[in-house]
Each structure stands twice: as structure tokens, then as C-alpha cells.
PDB file of C-alpha atoms in Angstrom:
ATOM      1  CA  MET A   1     191.500  64.133 171.428  1.00 39.00           C
ATOM      2  CA  THR A   2     192.730  67.599 170.876  1.00 41.00           C
ATOM      3  CA  THR A   3     193.736  69.068 167.551  1.00 39.00           C
ATOM      4  CA  THR A   4     197.289  69.393 168.689  1.00 37.00           C
ATOM      5  CA  ARG A   5     197.583  65.797 169.901  1.00 37.00           C
ATOM      6  CA  ARG A   6     195.783  64.499 166.623  1.00 43.00           C
ATOM      7  CA  ASN A   7     198.138  66.463 164.330  1.00 41.00           C
ATOM      8  CA  VAL A   8     201.131  65.262 166.190  1.00 39.00           C
ATOM      9  CA  LEU A   9     200.025  61.689 165.513  1.00 41.00           C
ATOM     10  CA  ILE A  10     199.488  62.355 161.832  1.00 47.00           C
ATOM     11  CA  ALA A  11     202.325  64.743 161.125  1.00 46.00           C
ATOM     12  CA  ALA A  12     205.316  63.620 163.165  1.00 44.00           C
ATOM     13  CA  PRO A  13     205.962  60.161 161.780  1.00 48.00           C
ATOM     14  CA  ALA A  14     205.323  61.403 158.112  1.00 48.00           C
ATOM     15  CA  VAL A  15     207.642  64.391 158.416  1.00 46.00           C
ATOM     16  CA  LEU A  16     210.378  62.161 159.858  1.00 42.00           C
ATOM     17  CA  ALA A  17     209.911  59.755 156.968  1.00 46.00           C
ATOM     18  CA  ILE A  18     210.083  62.430 154.356  1.00 46.00           C
ATOM     19  CA  GLY A  19     213.157  63.866 155.966  1.00 45.00           C
ATOM     20  CA  ALA A  20     214.844  60.510 154.986  1.00 42.00           C
ATOM     21  CA  LEU A  21     213.689  60.715 151.380  1.00 44.00           C
ATOM     22  CA  PRO A  22     216.308  61.516 148.676  1.00 42.00           C
ATOM     23  CA  ALA A  23     216.505  65.161 147.787  1.00 40.00           C
ATOM     24  CA  ALA A  24     215.128  64.386 144.400  1.00 38.00           C
ATOM     25  CA  ALA A  25     211.869  63.162 145.871  1.00 42.00           C
ATOM     26  CA  GLY A  26     210.477  66.657 146.114  1.00 43.00           C
ATOM     27  CA  ALA A  27     212.402  68.188 143.254  1.00 40.00           C
ATOM     28  CA  GLY A  28     209.647  68.170 140.677  1.00 43.00           C
ATOM     29  CA  PRO A  29     206.036  67.221 140.053  1.00 50.00           C
ATOM     30  CA  SER A  30     206.497  63.480 140.549  1.00 78.00           C
ATOM     31  CA  GLN A  31     203.875  61.006 139.697  1.00 86.00           C
ATOM     32  CA  TYR A  32     202.675  60.850 143.348  1.00 88.00           C
ATOM     33  CA  ALA A  33     202.856  64.657 143.713  1.00 91.00           C
ATOM     34  CA  ALA A  34     200.655  65.051 140.606  1.00 92.00           C
ATOM     35  CA  ALA A  35     198.165  62.356 141.928  1.00 94.00           C
ATOM     36  CA  ALA A  36     197.990  64.020 145.290  1.00 95.00           C
ATOM     37  CA  ASN A  37     197.323  67.458 143.701  1.00 96.00           C
ATOM     38  CA  ALA A  38     194.580  65.861 141.537  1.00 96.00           C
ATOM     39  CA  LEU A  39     192.838  64.386 144.687  1.00 97.00           C
ATOM     40  CA  TRP A  40     193.226  67.593 146.534  1.00 97.00           C
ATOM     41  CA  GLU A  41     191.573  69.594 143.671  1.00 97.00           C
ATOM     42  CA  GLN A  42     188.656  67.204 143.770  1.00 97.00           C
ATOM     43  CA  TYR A  43     188.555  67.545 147.623  1.00 97.00           C
ATOM     44  CA  CYS A  44     188.391  71.370 147.319  1.00 97.00           C
ATOM     45  CA  GLU A  45     185.840  71.301 144.530  1.00 97.00           C
ATOM     46  CA  LEU A  46     183.529  68.935 146.498  1.00 97.00           C
ATOM     47  CA  SER A  47     183.888  71.120 149.636  1.00 95.00           C
ATOM     48  CA  ALA A  48     182.831  74.220 147.580  1.00 95.00           C
ATOM     49  CA  GLU A  49     179.825  72.234 146.407  1.00 97.00           C
ATOM     50  CA  THR A  50     179.028  71.331 150.032  1.00 95.00           C
ATOM     51  CA  ARG A  51     179.134  75.038 151.172  1.00 95.00           C
ATOM     52  CA  ALA A  52     176.850  75.815 148.231  1.00 96.00           C
ATOM     53  CA  LEU A  53     174.415  73.025 149.217  1.00 98.00           C
ATOM     54  CA  ASP A  54     174.370  74.094 152.856  1.00 96.00           C
ATOM     55  CA  VAL A  55     172.934  77.492 151.585  1.00 97.00           C
ATOM     56  CA  GLU A  56     170.417  75.710 149.346  1.00 98.00           C
ATOM     57  CA  PHE A  57     169.461  73.395 152.104  1.00 98.00           C
ATOM     58  CA  GLU A  58     168.509  76.236 154.457  1.00 97.00           C
ATOM     59  CA  ARG A  59     166.549  77.912 151.759  1.00 98.00           C
ATOM     60  CA  ALA A  60     164.684  74.691 150.998  1.00 98.00           C
ATOM     61  CA  ARG A  61     163.929  73.971 154.596  1.00 96.00           C
ATOM     62  CA  ALA A  62     162.584  77.447 155.077  1.00 97.00           C
ATOM     63  CA  ALA A  63     160.098  76.780 152.376  1.00 98.00           C
ATOM     64  CA  LEU A  64     158.612  73.798 154.272  1.00 98.00           C
ATOM     65  CA  PRO A  65     155.377  74.358 156.245  1.00 98.00           C
ATOM     66  CA  ALA A  66     156.106  74.962 159.895  1.00 97.00           C
ATOM     67  CA  TRP A  67     154.652  71.534 160.962  1.00 97.00           C
ATOM     68  CA  ALA A  68     157.169  69.820 158.574  1.00 98.00           C
ATOM     69  CA  ARG A  69     160.271  71.768 159.802  1.00 97.00           C
ATOM     70  CA  PRO A  70     161.978  70.753 163.042  1.00 97.00           C
ATOM     71  CA  GLY A  71     160.229  72.430 165.853  1.00 97.00           C
ATOM     72  CA  PRO A  72     159.497  72.364 169.662  1.00 97.00           C
ATOM     73  CA  GLU A  73     158.196  69.037 170.981  1.00 96.00           C
ATOM     74  CA  PHE A  74     155.347  70.377 173.276  1.00 96.00           C
ATOM     75  CA  MET A  75     152.552  72.897 173.495  1.00 95.00           C
ATOM     76  CA  ASN A  76     151.648  74.514 176.808  1.00 94.00           C
ATOM     77  CA  HIS A  77     148.400  75.600 178.290  1.00 92.00           C
ATOM     78  CA  ASP A  78     148.579  79.017 176.467  1.00 92.00           C
ATOM     79  CA  GLY A  79     149.041  77.351 173.087  1.00 93.00           C
ATOM     80  CA  ASP A  80     152.656  78.254 172.807  1.00 94.00           C
ATOM     81  CA  LEU A  81     155.201  75.790 171.454  1.00 96.00           C
ATOM     82  CA  VAL A  82     157.931  74.931 173.901  1.00 96.00           C
ATOM     83  CA  GLY A  83     160.612  72.417 174.523  1.00 95.00           C
ATOM     84  CA  ASP A  84     163.535  71.052 172.571  1.00 96.00           C
ATOM     85  CA  GLU A  85     163.402  71.250 168.783  1.00 96.00           C
ATOM     86  CA  ILE A  86     163.022  67.876 167.103  1.00 96.00           C
ATOM     87  CA  GLY A  87     162.763  66.697 163.530  1.00 96.00           C
ATOM     88  CA  TRP A  88     159.566  64.609 163.684  1.00 97.00           C
ATOM     89  CA  PRO A  89     156.500  66.328 162.190  1.00 98.00           C
ATOM     90  CA  GLU A  90     153.940  68.260 164.260  1.00 97.00           C
ATOM     91  CA  MET A  91     150.675  66.503 164.568  1.00 95.00           C
ATOM     92  CA  ALA A  92     147.608  67.848 162.631  1.00 94.00           C
ATOM     93  CA  ASN A  93     145.473  70.319 164.566  1.00 92.00           C
ATOM     94  CA  PRO A  94     147.353  70.165 167.984  1.00 92.00           C
ATOM     95  CA  THR A  95     145.473  71.397 171.000  1.00 92.00           C
ATOM     96  CA  PRO A  96     146.966  73.177 174.076  1.00 92.00           C
ATOM     97  CA  ALA A  97     147.504  71.389 177.359  1.00 88.00           C
ATOM     98  CA  ARG A  98     144.482  71.308 179.538  1.00 88.00           C
ATOM     99  CA  PHE A  99     145.931  72.730 182.771  1.00 89.00           C
ATOM    100  CA  GLN A 100     148.036  75.730 183.577  1.00 90.00           C
ATOM    101  CA  GLY A 101     151.784  74.675 183.794  1.00 88.00           C
ATOM    102  CA  ALA A 102     151.175  71.450 181.844  1.00 92.00           C
ATOM    103  CA  ARG A 103     152.584  70.556 178.452  1.00 94.00           C
ATOM    104  CA  ARG A 104     151.209  68.395 175.705  1.00 93.00           C
ATOM    105  CA  ARG A 105     153.473  66.606 173.248  1.00 95.00           C
ATOM    106  CA  VAL A 106     152.658  67.701 169.635  1.00 96.00           C
ATOM    107  CA  ARG A 107     155.617  66.037 167.939  1.00 97.00           C
ATOM    108  CA  HIS A 108     155.701  62.270 168.538  1.00 96.00           C
ATOM    109  CA  SER A 109     157.991  59.454 167.566  1.00 96.00           C
ATOM    110  CA  LEU A 110     156.911  55.783 167.676  1.00 95.00           C
ATOM    111  CA  TYR A 111     158.897  55.568 170.854  1.00 95.00           C
ATOM    112  CA  THR A 112     157.004  58.416 172.703  1.00 95.00           C
ATOM    113  CA  LEU A 113     153.733  57.125 171.408  1.00 95.00           C
ATOM    114  CA  LYS A 114     154.486  53.646 172.960  1.00 93.00           C
ATOM    115  CA  GLN A 115     155.601  55.386 176.172  1.00 92.00           C
ATOM    116  CA  GLU A 116     152.269  57.216 176.344  1.00 89.00           C
ATOM    117  CA  PHE A 117     150.298  54.052 175.638  1.00 90.00           C
ATOM    118  CA  GLU A 118     152.141  52.056 178.414  1.00 89.00           C
ATOM    119  CA  PHE A 119     151.654  54.968 180.794  1.00 87.00           C
ATOM    120  CA  SER A 120     147.974  55.069 180.088  1.00 85.00           C
ATOM    121  CA  CYS A 121     147.644  51.331 180.565  1.00 84.00           C
ATOM    122  CA  MET A 122     149.413  51.563 183.999  1.00 84.00           C
ATOM    123  CA  HIS A 123     147.046  54.266 185.328  1.00 78.00           C
ATOM    124  CA  ARG A 124     143.730  52.952 184.181  1.00 76.00           C
ATOM    125  CA  ALA A 125     141.691  50.014 185.041  1.00 71.00           C
ATOM    126  CA  PRO A 126     142.375  46.671 183.222  1.00 75.00           C
ATOM    127  CA  GLY A 127     139.062  46.831 181.519  1.00 76.00           C
ATOM    128  CA  ASP A 128     140.091  50.064 179.760  1.00 80.00           C
ATOM    129  CA  ARG A 129     142.993  48.608 177.995  1.00 84.00           C
ATOM    130  CA  PRO A 130     141.174  47.547 174.762  1.00 88.00           C
ATOM    131  CA  ARG A 131     140.074  51.230 174.421  1.00 88.00           C
ATOM    132  CA  GLN A 132     143.740  52.298 175.057  1.00 87.00           C
ATOM    133  CA  ARG A 133     145.010  49.883 172.434  1.00 90.00           C
ATOM    134  CA  ALA A 134     142.490  51.281 169.885  1.00 93.00           C
ATOM    135  CA  ILE A 135     143.689  54.892 170.677  1.00 91.00           C
ATOM    136  CA  PHE A 136     147.290  53.771 170.307  1.00 92.00           C
ATOM    137  CA  ARG A 137     146.735  52.163 166.960  1.00 94.00           C
ATOM    138  CA  GLU A 138     144.929  55.209 165.698  1.00 94.00           C
ATOM    139  CA  MET A 139     147.713  57.450 166.819  1.00 94.00           C
ATOM    140  CA  VAL A 140     150.240  55.387 165.159  1.00 96.00           C
ATOM    141  CA  ARG A 141     148.388  55.326 161.910  1.00 96.00           C
ATOM    142  CA  ALA A 142     148.111  59.148 162.119  1.00 96.00           C
ATOM    143  CA  PHE A 143     151.850  59.475 162.846  1.00 96.00           C
ATOM    144  CA  VAL A 144     152.823  57.307 159.877  1.00 97.00           C
ATOM    145  CA  ALA A 145     150.461  59.290 157.622  1.00 97.00           C
ATOM    146  CA  ARG A 146     152.023  62.599 158.933  1.00 97.00           C
ATOM    147  CA  CYS A 147     155.538  61.303 158.277  1.00 98.00           C
ATOM    148  CA  ARG A 148     154.535  60.440 154.698  1.00 98.00           C
ATOM    149  CA  GLU A 149     153.101  63.858 154.350  1.00 98.00           C
ATOM    150  CA  GLN A 150     156.399  65.390 155.667  1.00 98.00           C
ATOM    151  CA  ASP A 151     158.463  63.277 153.209  1.00 98.00           C
ATOM    152  CA  ALA A 152     156.253  64.533 150.457  1.00 98.00           C
ATOM    153  CA  GLU A 153     156.874  68.152 151.532  1.00 98.00           C
ATOM    154  CA  ARG A 154     160.619  67.552 151.838  1.00 98.00           C
ATOM    155  CA  GLU A 155     160.704  66.049 148.263  1.00 98.00           C
ATOM    156  CA  ARG A 156     158.598  69.058 146.897  1.00 98.00           C
ATOM    157  CA  VAL A 157     160.864  71.745 148.166  1.00 98.00           C
ATOM    158  CA  GLY A 158     164.172  69.855 147.322  1.00 98.00           C
ATOM    159  CA  VAL A 159     165.432  69.007 150.903  1.00 98.00           C
ATOM    160  CA  THR A 160     165.459  65.186 150.030  1.00 98.00           C
ATOM    161  CA  ALA A 161     167.530  65.699 146.949  1.00 98.00           C
ATOM    162  CA  ILE A 162     169.958  68.158 148.655  1.00 98.00           C
ATOM    163  CA  THR A 163     170.382  65.826 151.613  1.00 97.00           C
ATOM    164  CA  ALA A 164     171.111  62.871 149.259  1.00 98.00           C
ATOM    165  CA  ARG A 165     173.736  64.873 147.415  1.00 98.00           C
ATOM    166  CA  GLN A 166     175.299  65.922 150.705  1.00 97.00           C
ATOM    167  CA  GLU A 167     175.553  62.420 151.874  1.00 97.00           C
ATOM    168  CA  GLN A 168     177.066  61.458 148.539  1.00 98.00           C
ATOM    169  CA  ILE A 169     179.645  64.120 148.824  1.00 98.00           C
ATOM    170  CA  SER A 170     180.449  63.269 152.342  1.00 96.00           C
ATOM    171  CA  ASP A 171     181.323  59.729 151.349  1.00 97.00           C
ATOM    172  CA  GLN A 172     183.447  61.021 148.360  1.00 98.00           C
ATOM    173  CA  LEU A 173     185.385  63.407 150.644  1.00 96.00           C
ATOM    174  CA  ASP A 174     186.033  60.388 153.091  1.00 95.00           C
ATOM    175  CA  THR A 175     187.225  58.237 150.113  1.00 96.00           C
ATOM    176  CA  ILE A 176     189.625  61.068 148.924  1.00 96.00           C
ATOM    177  CA  SER A 177     190.977  61.554 152.497  1.00 93.00           C
ATOM    178  CA  ASP A 178     191.655  57.827 152.739  1.00 93.00           C
ATOM    179  CA  GLN A 179     193.298  57.727 149.373  1.00 94.00           C
ATOM    180  CA  LEU A 180     195.654  60.563 150.259  1.00 92.00           C
ATOM    181  CA  ARG A 181     196.652  58.893 153.590  1.00 88.00           C
ATOM    182  CA  GLU A 182     197.241  55.652 151.819  1.00 90.00           C
ATOM    183  CA  MET A 183     199.533  57.140 149.280  1.00 88.00           C
ATOM    184  CA  PRO A 184     203.346  56.938 149.766  1.00 86.00           C
ATOM    185  CA  GLU A 185     204.433  59.561 152.262  1.00 82.00           C
ATOM    186  CA  THR A 186     205.479  62.187 149.737  1.00 89.00           C
ATOM    187  CA  PRO A 187     205.322  65.883 150.646  1.00 93.00           C
ATOM    188  CA  ASN A 188     202.113  66.717 148.835  1.00 94.00           C
ATOM    189  CA  ALA A 189     200.143  63.793 150.247  1.00 94.00           C
ATOM    190  CA  VAL A 190     201.338  64.343 153.832  1.00 93.00           C
ATOM    191  CA  ALA A 191     200.561  68.083 153.471  1.00 95.00           C
ATOM    192  CA  ALA A 192     197.037  67.438 152.187  1.00 95.00           C
ATOM    193  CA  ALA A 193     196.377  64.882 155.009  1.00 93.00           C
ATOM    194  CA  ILE A 194     197.490  67.529 157.635  1.00 93.00           C
ATOM    195  CA  LEU A 195     195.172  70.051 156.158  1.00 95.00           C
ATOM    196  CA  ILE A 196     192.217  67.518 156.137  1.00 94.00           C
ATOM    197  CA  VAL A 197     192.738  66.479 159.677  1.00 90.00           C
ATOM    198  CA  ALA A 198     193.052  69.985 161.043  1.00 91.00           C
ATOM    199  CA  THR A 199     189.989  71.078 159.111  1.00 91.00           C
ATOM    200  CA  GLY A 200     187.970  68.209 160.460  1.00 88.00           C
ATOM    201  CA  GLU A 201     188.697  69.432 164.102  1.00 86.00           C
ATOM    202  CA  ALA A 202     188.727  73.106 163.665  1.00 88.00           C
ATOM    203  CA  HIS A 203     185.873  75.542 164.372  1.00 90.00           C
ATOM    204  CA  ARG A 204     184.774  77.481 161.358  1.00 89.00           C
ATOM    205  CA  ASP A 205     185.308  80.846 163.210  1.00 91.00           C
ATOM    206  CA  ASN A 206     188.744  80.000 164.601  1.00 91.00           C
ATOM    207  CA  PRO A 207     192.150  79.662 162.888  1.00 91.00           C
ATOM    208  CA  LEU A 208     192.824  76.342 161.281  1.00 91.00           C
ATOM    209  CA  PHE A 209     195.631  75.553 163.950  1.00 88.00           C
ATOM    210  CA  ASP A 210     195.400  76.436 167.577  1.00 76.00           C
ATOM    211  CA  ASP A 211     198.365  78.346 169.231  1.00 64.00           C
ATOM    212  CA  ASN A 212     199.233  75.826 171.787  1.00 58.00           C
ATOM    213  CA  GLY A 213     202.367  74.390 170.167  1.00 57.00           C
ATOM    214  CA  ASP A 214     200.473  72.754 167.377  1.00 70.00           C
ATOM    215  CA  ILE A 215     202.963  70.769 165.235  1.00 84.00           C
ATOM    216  CA  GLY A 216     200.840  71.215 162.127  1.00 87.00           C
ATOM    217  CA  PRO A 217     202.332  74.622 160.983  1.00 91.00           C
ATOM    218  CA  THR A 218     205.783  73.372 162.033  1.00 90.00           C
ATOM    219  CA  ALA A 219     205.284  70.241 159.772  1.00 92.00           C
ATOM    220  CA  LEU A 220     203.889  72.273 156.875  1.00 94.00           C
ATOM    221  CA  ARG A 221     206.769  74.736 156.933  1.00 94.00           C
ATOM    222  CA  PHE A 222     209.233  71.780 156.872  1.00 93.00           C
ATOM    223  CA  LEU A 223     207.369  70.292 153.743  1.00 94.00           C
ATOM    224  CA  GLN A 224     206.748  73.567 152.037  1.00 95.00           C
ATOM    225  CA  PRO A 225     209.852  73.728 149.835  1.00 95.00           C
ATOM    226  CA  GLN A 226     209.062  70.440 148.386  1.00 94.00           C
ATOM    227  CA  LEU A 227     205.314  71.113 147.599  1.00 95.00           C
ATOM    228  CA  SER A 228     203.924  71.722 144.185  1.00 94.00           C
ATOM    229  CA  GLY A 229     200.619  72.779 142.483  1.00 95.00           C
ATOM    230  CA  ARG A 230     197.335  73.611 144.350  1.00 96.00           C
ATOM    231  CA  ILE A 231     198.635  71.972 147.598  1.00 96.00           C
ATOM    232  CA  ALA A 232     201.596  74.303 147.715  1.00 96.00           C
ATOM    233  CA  GLU A 233     199.350  77.338 147.108  1.00 96.00           C
ATOM    234  CA  ASP A 234     196.784  76.356 149.943  1.00 96.00           C
ATOM    235  CA  VAL A 235     199.653  75.593 152.394  1.00 96.00           C
ATOM    236  CA  ARG A 236     201.228  78.968 151.565  1.00 96.00           C
ATOM    237  CA  ALA A 237     197.851  80.716 152.222  1.00 94.00           C
ATOM    238  CA  VAL A 238     197.488  79.014 155.607  1.00 93.00           C
ATOM    239  CA  LEU A 239     201.028  79.872 156.790  1.00 94.00           C
ATOM    240  CA  ASP A 240     200.940  83.400 155.413  1.00 94.00           C
ATOM    241  CA  ASP A 241     197.705  84.166 157.270  1.00 93.00           C
ATOM    242  CA  PRO A 242     197.546  81.923 160.278  1.00 90.00           C
ATOM    243  CA  ASP A 243     194.685  83.804 161.891  1.00 91.00           C
ATOM    244  CA  GLN A 244     192.365  83.420 158.911  1.00 92.00           C
ATOM    245  CA  PRO A 245     189.080  81.625 160.162  1.00 92.00           C
ATOM    246  CA  ALA A 246     188.969  78.024 159.022  1.00 89.00           C
ATOM    247  CA  GLY A 247     185.499  78.511 157.468  1.00 90.00           C
ATOM    248  CA  GLU A 248     187.033  80.923 154.928  1.00 90.00           C
ATOM    249  CA  LEU A 249     189.438  78.327 153.486  1.00 90.00           C
ATOM    250  CA  ALA A 250     188.687  76.994 150.081  1.00 88.00           C
ATOM    251  CA  TRP A 251     188.455  73.328 151.380  1.00 87.00           C
ATOM    252  CA  TRP A 252     186.215  73.956 154.381  1.00 87.00           C
TER     253      TRP A 252
END
């Protein structure tokens, strides 16, 4: 679903509902307006913490040994690491592929280990299967041990703690978003919901709203005279500078 279409679904019914409210509904910082602002403040603070954690995460991940960081899945005949980057750890002491043009997998998952075991069984004599099973069991043991080593390294440099906090904040942001949408359709709550939806679908290097007739800015202009507090300030910032990259917004 496009940003335009999604914002139409969010904004249009709410704006119509607000248009039917008594004039006094937006005349001052009502109970709901204050509650919406409090939630929005929390949302912005958590978003700022998320941005800081993103920087910390990259620094922590860079401190991991190369084998514990995400990396190419294969090694070619020349000893170069090639292929898609995956998160599983690189096996200890990987060796190049035996033949020119071939690749050897150096980052396994349990699934790929099982695949290779089944392939070996298919292309060897039945009498060789006990040996293949023993090799498979040993590779699984080595894989599990390597994953534990990777977990220890991630714990050591702080990646584990940062990731846990990022997940916690993500849940908190979802909760705040739900709370804002479940509030009575007062101007502050609707404006905050529009900003959250648009932010979730925008690219950080592009404006918050696209220029294809997006109803979001129109809805925010309609609501603007009735807004208060931090929400009013942030809506004004978006409307006054519509070309500002979304990634520069305080709640990104």
C-alpha cells in the first residue's frame, strides 16, 4: 500500500469526525490533548534513544572479530570470501575450495549442514553412510560451539544488550502508537497518528509526505489551528519545511 493510500485511510475519517466536533473541542489543552502530547513526547524521546542505539550498535558490531560479524557465505579457490552476507558465524580455520571456480561454504546453518549431509548420502555408497553420519554429527557439534562463541563475543562488545534494548523500545513505540489511535479522535491524537503512519512508510532521505496528492499535509493543515503543545510544534515544522528529509525529524 502506498503512503498516499495509507494516509487517506488513516486521516480522512478522522478529519471528518473532527470537523463535526464542537468548536470548544480544540479551544484549549483539554484532557485528551494533554494526554496525546504526553504520549507524543514519550514517542519522540524513545525515537531519539533508538537513533543513539543505532550508532552504538554499529560501533559494537565493528568491535566483533570478523568471523562473528555477518559476512560472505562462501570461500572460493583463491581463498576469497564471496556470496551473500549472512549472520551465522564463520567456521574456524576455513579452507579454500579445492577446484578453480568452485566455492566452499564457510558459514553454515543447521539447515545447510543437513542439506550437505543428505547430498553426501545420495552420492556415496550405502556402506559409507555411517561415516557420513559421524561427520555430520561432528559438524553440528562444531557449529553449536561456534554459535556459543559468537554469542559470547556479542555479549562482550555490547551487541546483545543493545539489541535487547532496541527490541524493548520497538515494543514501547508500538504500544504508544496503539494508544494514540485508540484515543478519542481529538486533533492532537489524530495529528500524531498521521505523523507516525507517514514516518513508518517514508524513506529517511525523502520528505515525510510524497508529492502525489498525499492527503496527510492537507489533514494536518486542517487540524493545525486546534493543535497544542509538542504536537503543534512538530506539525508546524513539517508543514513549514515539507522538503526536509524524514530522517532529520525528531521522531524518526
